[in-house]
Structure formats: structure tokens, C-alpha cells
PDB file of C-alpha atoms in Angstrom:
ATOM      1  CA  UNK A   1     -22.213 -72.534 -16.906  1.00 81.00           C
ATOM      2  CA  UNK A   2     -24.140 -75.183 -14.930  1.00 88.00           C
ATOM      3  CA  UNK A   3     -27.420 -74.709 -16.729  1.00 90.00           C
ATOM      4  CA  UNK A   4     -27.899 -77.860 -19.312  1.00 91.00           C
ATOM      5  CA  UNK A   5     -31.776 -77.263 -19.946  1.00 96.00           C
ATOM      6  CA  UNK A   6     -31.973 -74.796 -22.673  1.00 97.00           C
ATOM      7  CA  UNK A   7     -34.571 -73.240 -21.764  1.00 97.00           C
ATOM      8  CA  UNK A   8     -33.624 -72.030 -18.387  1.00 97.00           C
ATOM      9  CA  UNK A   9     -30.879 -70.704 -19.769  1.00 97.00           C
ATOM     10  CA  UNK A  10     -32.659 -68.327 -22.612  1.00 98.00           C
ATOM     11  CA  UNK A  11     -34.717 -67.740 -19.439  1.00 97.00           C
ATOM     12  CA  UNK A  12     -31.745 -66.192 -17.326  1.00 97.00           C
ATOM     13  CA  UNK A  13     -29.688 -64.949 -20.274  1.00 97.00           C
ATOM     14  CA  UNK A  14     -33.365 -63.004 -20.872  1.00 98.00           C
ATOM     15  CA  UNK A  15     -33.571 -61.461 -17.621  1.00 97.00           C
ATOM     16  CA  UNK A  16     -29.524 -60.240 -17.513  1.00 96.00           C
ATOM     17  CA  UNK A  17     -29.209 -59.491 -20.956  1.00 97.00           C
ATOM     18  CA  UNK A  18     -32.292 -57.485 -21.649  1.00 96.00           C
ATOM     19  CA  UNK A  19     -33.190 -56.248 -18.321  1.00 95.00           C
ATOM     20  CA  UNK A  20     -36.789 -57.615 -17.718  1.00 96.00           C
ATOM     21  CA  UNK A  21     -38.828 -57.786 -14.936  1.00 94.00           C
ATOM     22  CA  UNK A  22     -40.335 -61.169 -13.613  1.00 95.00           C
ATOM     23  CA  UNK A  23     -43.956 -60.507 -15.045  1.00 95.00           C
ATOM     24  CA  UNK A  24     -42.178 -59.150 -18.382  1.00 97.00           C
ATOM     25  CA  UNK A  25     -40.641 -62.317 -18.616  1.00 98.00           C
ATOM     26  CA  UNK A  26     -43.264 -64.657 -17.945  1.00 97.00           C
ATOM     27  CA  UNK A  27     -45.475 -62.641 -20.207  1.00 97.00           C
ATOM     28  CA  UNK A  28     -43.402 -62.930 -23.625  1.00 98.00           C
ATOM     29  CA  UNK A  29     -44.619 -64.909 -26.501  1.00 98.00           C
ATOM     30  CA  UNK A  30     -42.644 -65.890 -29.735  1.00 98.00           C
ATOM     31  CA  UNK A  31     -44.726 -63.103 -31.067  1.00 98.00           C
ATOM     32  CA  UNK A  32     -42.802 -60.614 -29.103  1.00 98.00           C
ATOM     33  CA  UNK A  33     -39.241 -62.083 -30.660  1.00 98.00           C
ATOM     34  CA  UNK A  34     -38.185 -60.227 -33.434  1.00 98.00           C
ATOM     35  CA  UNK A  35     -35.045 -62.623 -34.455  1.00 98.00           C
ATOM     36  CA  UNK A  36     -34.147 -60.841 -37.873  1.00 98.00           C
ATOM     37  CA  UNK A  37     -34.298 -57.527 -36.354  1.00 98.00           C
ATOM     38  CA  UNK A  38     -32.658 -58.862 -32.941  1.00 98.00           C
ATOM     39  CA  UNK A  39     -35.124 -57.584 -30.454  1.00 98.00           C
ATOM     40  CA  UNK A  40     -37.651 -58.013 -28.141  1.00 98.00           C
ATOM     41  CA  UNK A  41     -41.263 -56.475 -27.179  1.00 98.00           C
ATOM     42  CA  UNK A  42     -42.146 -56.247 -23.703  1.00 97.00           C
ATOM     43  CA  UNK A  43     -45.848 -55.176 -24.108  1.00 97.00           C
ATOM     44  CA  UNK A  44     -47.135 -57.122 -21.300  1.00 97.00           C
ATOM     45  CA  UNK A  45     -47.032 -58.482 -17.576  1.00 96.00           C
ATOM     46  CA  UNK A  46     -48.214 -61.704 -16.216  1.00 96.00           C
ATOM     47  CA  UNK A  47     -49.004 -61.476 -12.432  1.00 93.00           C
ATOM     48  CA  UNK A  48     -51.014 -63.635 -10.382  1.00 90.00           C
ATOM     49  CA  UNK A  49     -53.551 -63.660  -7.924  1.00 86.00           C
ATOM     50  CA  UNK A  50     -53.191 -64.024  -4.096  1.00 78.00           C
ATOM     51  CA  UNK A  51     -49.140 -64.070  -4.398  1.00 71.00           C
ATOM     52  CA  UNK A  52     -47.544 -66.783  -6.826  1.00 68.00           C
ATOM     53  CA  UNK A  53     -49.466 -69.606  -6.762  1.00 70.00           C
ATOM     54  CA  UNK A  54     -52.709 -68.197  -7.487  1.00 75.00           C
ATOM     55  CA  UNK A  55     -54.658 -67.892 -10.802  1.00 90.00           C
ATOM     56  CA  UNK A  56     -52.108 -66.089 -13.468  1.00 93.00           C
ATOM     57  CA  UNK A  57     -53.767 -63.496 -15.798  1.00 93.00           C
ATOM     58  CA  UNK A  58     -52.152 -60.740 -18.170  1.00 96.00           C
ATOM     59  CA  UNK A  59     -51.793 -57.134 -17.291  1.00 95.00           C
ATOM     60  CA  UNK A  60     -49.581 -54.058 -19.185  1.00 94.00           C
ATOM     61  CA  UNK A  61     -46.750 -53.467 -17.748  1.00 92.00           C
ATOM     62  CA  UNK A  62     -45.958 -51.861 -14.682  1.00 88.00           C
ATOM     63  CA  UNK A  63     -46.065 -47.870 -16.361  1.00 86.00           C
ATOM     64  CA  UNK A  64     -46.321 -46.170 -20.024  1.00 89.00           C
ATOM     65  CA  UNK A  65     -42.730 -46.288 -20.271  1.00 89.00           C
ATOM     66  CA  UNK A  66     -42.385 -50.132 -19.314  1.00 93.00           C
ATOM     67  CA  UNK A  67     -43.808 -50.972 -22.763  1.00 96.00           C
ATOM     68  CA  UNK A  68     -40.532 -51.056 -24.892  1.00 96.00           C
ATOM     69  CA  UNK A  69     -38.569 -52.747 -27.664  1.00 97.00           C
ATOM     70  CA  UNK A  70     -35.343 -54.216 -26.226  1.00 96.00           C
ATOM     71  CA  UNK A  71     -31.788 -55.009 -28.811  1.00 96.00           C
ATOM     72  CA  UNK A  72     -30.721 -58.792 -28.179  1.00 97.00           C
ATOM     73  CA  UNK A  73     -27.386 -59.402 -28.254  1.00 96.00           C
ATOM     74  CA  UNK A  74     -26.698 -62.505 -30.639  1.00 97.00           C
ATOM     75  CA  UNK A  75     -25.538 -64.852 -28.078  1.00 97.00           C
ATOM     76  CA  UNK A  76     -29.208 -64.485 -26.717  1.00 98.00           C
ATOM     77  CA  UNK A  77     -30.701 -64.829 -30.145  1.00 98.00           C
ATOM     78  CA  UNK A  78     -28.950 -67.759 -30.643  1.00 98.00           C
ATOM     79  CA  UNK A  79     -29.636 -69.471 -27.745  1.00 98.00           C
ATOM     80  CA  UNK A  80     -33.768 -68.573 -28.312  1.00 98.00           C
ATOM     81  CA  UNK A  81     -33.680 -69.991 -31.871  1.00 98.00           C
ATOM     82  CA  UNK A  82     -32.770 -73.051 -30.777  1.00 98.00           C
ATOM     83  CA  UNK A  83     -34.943 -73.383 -28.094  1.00 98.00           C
ATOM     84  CA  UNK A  84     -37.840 -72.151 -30.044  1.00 98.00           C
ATOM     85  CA  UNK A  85     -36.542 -74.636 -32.817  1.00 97.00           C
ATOM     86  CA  UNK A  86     -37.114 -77.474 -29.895  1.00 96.00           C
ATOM     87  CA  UNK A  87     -40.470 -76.063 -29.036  1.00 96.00           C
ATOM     88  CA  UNK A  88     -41.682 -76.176 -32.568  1.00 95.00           C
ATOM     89  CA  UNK A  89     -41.365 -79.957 -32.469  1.00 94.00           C
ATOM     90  CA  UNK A  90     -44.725 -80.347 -30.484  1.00 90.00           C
ATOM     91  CA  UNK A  91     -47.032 -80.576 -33.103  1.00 89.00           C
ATOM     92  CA  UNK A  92     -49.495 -78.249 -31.294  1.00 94.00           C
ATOM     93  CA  UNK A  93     -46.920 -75.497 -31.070  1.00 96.00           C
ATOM     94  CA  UNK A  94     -48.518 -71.543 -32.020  1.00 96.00           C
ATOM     95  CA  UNK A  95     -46.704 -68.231 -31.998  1.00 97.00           C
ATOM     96  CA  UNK A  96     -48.673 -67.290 -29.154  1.00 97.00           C
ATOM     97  CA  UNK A  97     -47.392 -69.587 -26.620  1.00 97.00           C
ATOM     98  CA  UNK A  98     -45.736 -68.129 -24.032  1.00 97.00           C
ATOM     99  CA  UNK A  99     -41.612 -68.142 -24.499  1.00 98.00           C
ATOM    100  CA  UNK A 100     -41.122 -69.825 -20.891  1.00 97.00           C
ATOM    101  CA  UNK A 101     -44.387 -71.881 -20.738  1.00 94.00           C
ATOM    102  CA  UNK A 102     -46.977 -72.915 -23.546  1.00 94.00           C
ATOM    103  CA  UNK A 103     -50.363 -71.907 -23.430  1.00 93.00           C
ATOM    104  CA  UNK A 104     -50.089 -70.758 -20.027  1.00 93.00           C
ATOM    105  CA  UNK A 105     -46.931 -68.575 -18.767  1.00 96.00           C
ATOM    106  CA  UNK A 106     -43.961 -70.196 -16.381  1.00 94.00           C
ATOM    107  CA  UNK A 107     -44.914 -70.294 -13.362  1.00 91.00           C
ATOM    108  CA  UNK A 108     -43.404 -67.853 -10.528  1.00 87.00           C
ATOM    109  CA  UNK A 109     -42.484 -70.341  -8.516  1.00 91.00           C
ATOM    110  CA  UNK A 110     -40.569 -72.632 -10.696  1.00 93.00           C
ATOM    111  CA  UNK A 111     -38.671 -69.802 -12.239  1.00 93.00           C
ATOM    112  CA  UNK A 112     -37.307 -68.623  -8.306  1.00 93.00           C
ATOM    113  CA  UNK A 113     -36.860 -72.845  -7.990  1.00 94.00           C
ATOM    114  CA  UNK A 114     -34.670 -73.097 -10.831  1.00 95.00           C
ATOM    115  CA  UNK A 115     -32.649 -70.068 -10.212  1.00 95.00           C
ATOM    116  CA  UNK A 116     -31.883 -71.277  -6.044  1.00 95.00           C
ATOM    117  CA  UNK A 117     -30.933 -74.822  -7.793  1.00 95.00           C
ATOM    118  CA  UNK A 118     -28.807 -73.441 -10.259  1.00 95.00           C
ATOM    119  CA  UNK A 119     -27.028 -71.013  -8.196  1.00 95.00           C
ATOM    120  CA  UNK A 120     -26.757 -73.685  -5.406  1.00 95.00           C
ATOM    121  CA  UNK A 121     -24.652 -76.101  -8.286  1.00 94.00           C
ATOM    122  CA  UNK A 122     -22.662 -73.436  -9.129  1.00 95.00           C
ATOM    123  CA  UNK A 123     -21.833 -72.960  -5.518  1.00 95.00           C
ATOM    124  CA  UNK A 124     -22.455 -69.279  -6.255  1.00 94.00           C
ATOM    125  CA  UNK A 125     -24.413 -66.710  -3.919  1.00 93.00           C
ATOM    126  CA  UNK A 126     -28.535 -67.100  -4.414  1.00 93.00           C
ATOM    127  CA  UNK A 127     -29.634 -63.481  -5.879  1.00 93.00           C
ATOM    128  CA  UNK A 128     -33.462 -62.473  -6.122  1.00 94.00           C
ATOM    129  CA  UNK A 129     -34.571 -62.412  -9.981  1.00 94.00           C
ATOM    130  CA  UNK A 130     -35.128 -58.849  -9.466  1.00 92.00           C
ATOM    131  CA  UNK A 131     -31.314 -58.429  -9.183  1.00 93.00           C
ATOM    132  CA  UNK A 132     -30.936 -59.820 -13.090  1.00 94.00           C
ATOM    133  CA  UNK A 133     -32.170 -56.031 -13.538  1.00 92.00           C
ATOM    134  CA  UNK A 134     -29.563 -54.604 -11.184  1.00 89.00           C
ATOM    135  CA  UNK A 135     -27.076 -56.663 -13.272  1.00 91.00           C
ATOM    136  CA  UNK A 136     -28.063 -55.601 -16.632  1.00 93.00           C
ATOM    137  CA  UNK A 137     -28.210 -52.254 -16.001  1.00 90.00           C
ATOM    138  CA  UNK A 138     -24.636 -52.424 -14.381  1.00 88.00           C
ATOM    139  CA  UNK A 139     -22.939 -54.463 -17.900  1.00 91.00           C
ATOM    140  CA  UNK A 140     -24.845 -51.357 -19.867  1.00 91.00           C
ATOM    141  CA  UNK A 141     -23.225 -48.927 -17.882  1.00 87.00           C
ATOM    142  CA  UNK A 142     -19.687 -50.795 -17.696  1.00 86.00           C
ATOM    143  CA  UNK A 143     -19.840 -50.377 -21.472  1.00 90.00           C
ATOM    144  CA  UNK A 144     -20.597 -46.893 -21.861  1.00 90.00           C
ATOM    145  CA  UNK A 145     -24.270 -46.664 -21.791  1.00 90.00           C
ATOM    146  CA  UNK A 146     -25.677 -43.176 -20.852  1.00 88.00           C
ATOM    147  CA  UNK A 147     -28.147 -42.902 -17.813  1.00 86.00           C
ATOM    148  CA  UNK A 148     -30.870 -41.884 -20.892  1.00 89.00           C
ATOM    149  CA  UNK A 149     -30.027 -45.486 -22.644  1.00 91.00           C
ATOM    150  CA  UNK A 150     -30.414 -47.411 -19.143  1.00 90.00           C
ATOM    151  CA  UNK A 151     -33.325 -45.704 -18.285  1.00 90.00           C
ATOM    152  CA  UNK A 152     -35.217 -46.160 -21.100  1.00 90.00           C
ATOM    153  CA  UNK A 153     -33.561 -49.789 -21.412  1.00 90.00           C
ATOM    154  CA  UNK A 154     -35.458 -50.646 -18.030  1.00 91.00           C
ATOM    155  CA  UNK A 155     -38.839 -48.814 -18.813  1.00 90.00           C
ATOM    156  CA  UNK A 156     -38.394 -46.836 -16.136  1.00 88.00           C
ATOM    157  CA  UNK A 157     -40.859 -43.670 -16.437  1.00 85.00           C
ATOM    158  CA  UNK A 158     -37.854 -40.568 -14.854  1.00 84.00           C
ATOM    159  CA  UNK A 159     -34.272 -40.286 -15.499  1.00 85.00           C
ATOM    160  CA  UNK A 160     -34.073 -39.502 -11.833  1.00 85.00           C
ATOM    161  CA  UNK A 161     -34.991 -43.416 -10.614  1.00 81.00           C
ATOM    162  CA  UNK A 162     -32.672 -44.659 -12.899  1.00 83.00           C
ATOM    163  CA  UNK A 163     -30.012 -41.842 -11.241  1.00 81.00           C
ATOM    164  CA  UNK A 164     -30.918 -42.513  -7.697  1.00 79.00           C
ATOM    165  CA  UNK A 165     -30.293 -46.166  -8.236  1.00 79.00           C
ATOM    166  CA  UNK A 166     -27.098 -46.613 -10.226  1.00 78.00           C
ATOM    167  CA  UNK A 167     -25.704 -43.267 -10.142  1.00 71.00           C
ATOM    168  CA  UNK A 168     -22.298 -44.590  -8.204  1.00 72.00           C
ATOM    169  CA  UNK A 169     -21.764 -46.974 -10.968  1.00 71.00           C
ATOM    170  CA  UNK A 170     -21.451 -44.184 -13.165  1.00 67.00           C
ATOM    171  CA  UNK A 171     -19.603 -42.560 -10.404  1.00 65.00           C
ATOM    172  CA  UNK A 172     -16.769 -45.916 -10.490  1.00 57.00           C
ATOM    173  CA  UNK A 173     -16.883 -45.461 -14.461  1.00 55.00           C
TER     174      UNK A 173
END
């Protein structure tokens, strides 16, 4: 509710709603945004070298099973059309520019440095990116998802890592 800059916000609403991880994230282009079918591809990772301020290049994702189409729920897709709609204003502007950067991907760095200021405005307790995951995974399974949906929702490669993680939320449901 703090978060002004529109594209921070796609960029946390990204993370919670669909569940990626930090190098998914950074690694989506507008190719990868399906808006009239309301999903996402996550068919890439961006890591870098020698921790986060080294040189970035692209990698697949973590396993088989990481590669994945993601649903978008249409308060996402909103918010990413008009962002994109803003982006599309530099004249320069290509499909293959990375959703949360341009030609290059968002930088680690400044993603963890937005998410520490934001959560320090809201006066709310700081959370590692990683735990958008944890979150996302616990509003599927508050509505009814089934361990198979979560698990394949997070690209996670056996049912059993998805059990050993969150099985006492489905436990509490």
C-alpha cells in the first residue's frame, strides 16, 4: 500500500502472486507475458557472477520442472499492462526487454533495496524475497489448492518438497 512506483509494485505483486523465484523474476521479458491468456512463462533464470554484483548472464531454471506457465490473477495483469503501457513510451522499447529492467535484467541488489525500503515505510517486518514464495504458496493453499497444484505452481521437481515444506498449512486447513 506504500509502493507509488509502478513498477515495483508489478515486481512484488509478481513474486507473491505467481510464486517466482528471484532469478525467475529478473529473467522475464514481455515475451514471457501472455496478457489475453492471463499467464506467465518462466523459461529462464538470470544469476550473476561472484554473488550479486557481478556480471549477470541467463541460465534455465533451477530444474526440468521449474520451466512452467503460471495463471495471473487480473489484478496482476492489470497492474503489468500499465506498466508495460509506460515502458512502451521509450521509443527504443522491444518485446525482449527484460519486465524489471530493459536490455539488461534488474539488478539483485536493487530489487532486495527496494523491498527493505518499502517494508521499512510500511513499518512492517523486512522478509527475504525468497519468502514471496512461502507466501504464495500459503494464499494457494488457504484457497483450496491441492499439494499437486502448489507443487507444480512452484516448479518444484517431487510432491514430497512441496509436502515437507507446507504440509502443516494443509494440516491448519
Amino acid at each position: 500500500s506504500v509502493e507509488d512506483d509502478i513498477k515495483w509494485k508489478c515486481a512484488f505483486e509478481t513474486l507473491y502472486y505467481c510464486g517466482l523465484r528471484r532469478g525467475e523474476l529478473r529473467g522475464l521479458t514481455w515475451k514471457d507475458i501472455y496478457f489475453n491468456d492471463k499467464i506467465l512463462s518462466v523459461n529462464k533464470n538470470v544469476c550473476n557472477e561472484n554473488g550479486d554484483g557481478g556480471l549477470w548472464y541467463i541460465t534455465t531454471p533451477k530444474t526440468k520442472t521449474s520451466t512452467r506457465v503460471i495463471p495471473m490473477p487480473d489484478r496482476l495483469i492489470e497492474d503489468l499492462q500499465k506498466y508495460k503501457s509506460g515502458m512502451m513510451k521509450y521509443k527504443n522499447f522491444k518485446e525482449s526487454w527484460f519486465v524489471f529492467g530493459d536490455e539488461a535484467p534488474l539488478r539483485a541488489e536493487m530489487l532486495r533495496h527496494e523491498k527493505n525500503r518499502v517494508a521499512r515505510d510500511a513499518k512492517i517486518k523486512q522478509i527475504r524475497i525468497h519468502d514471496f514464495r512461502h507466501s504464495c504458496a500459503s494464499l494457494l493453499i488457504n484457497n483450496g489448492a491441492s499439494i499437486l497444484i502448489v507443487a507444480r505452481y512452484l516448479g518444484h521437481t517431487k510432491i514430497d518438497e512441496t509436502l515437507n515444506t507446507y504440509s502443516h498449512l494443509f494440516k491448519n486447513q
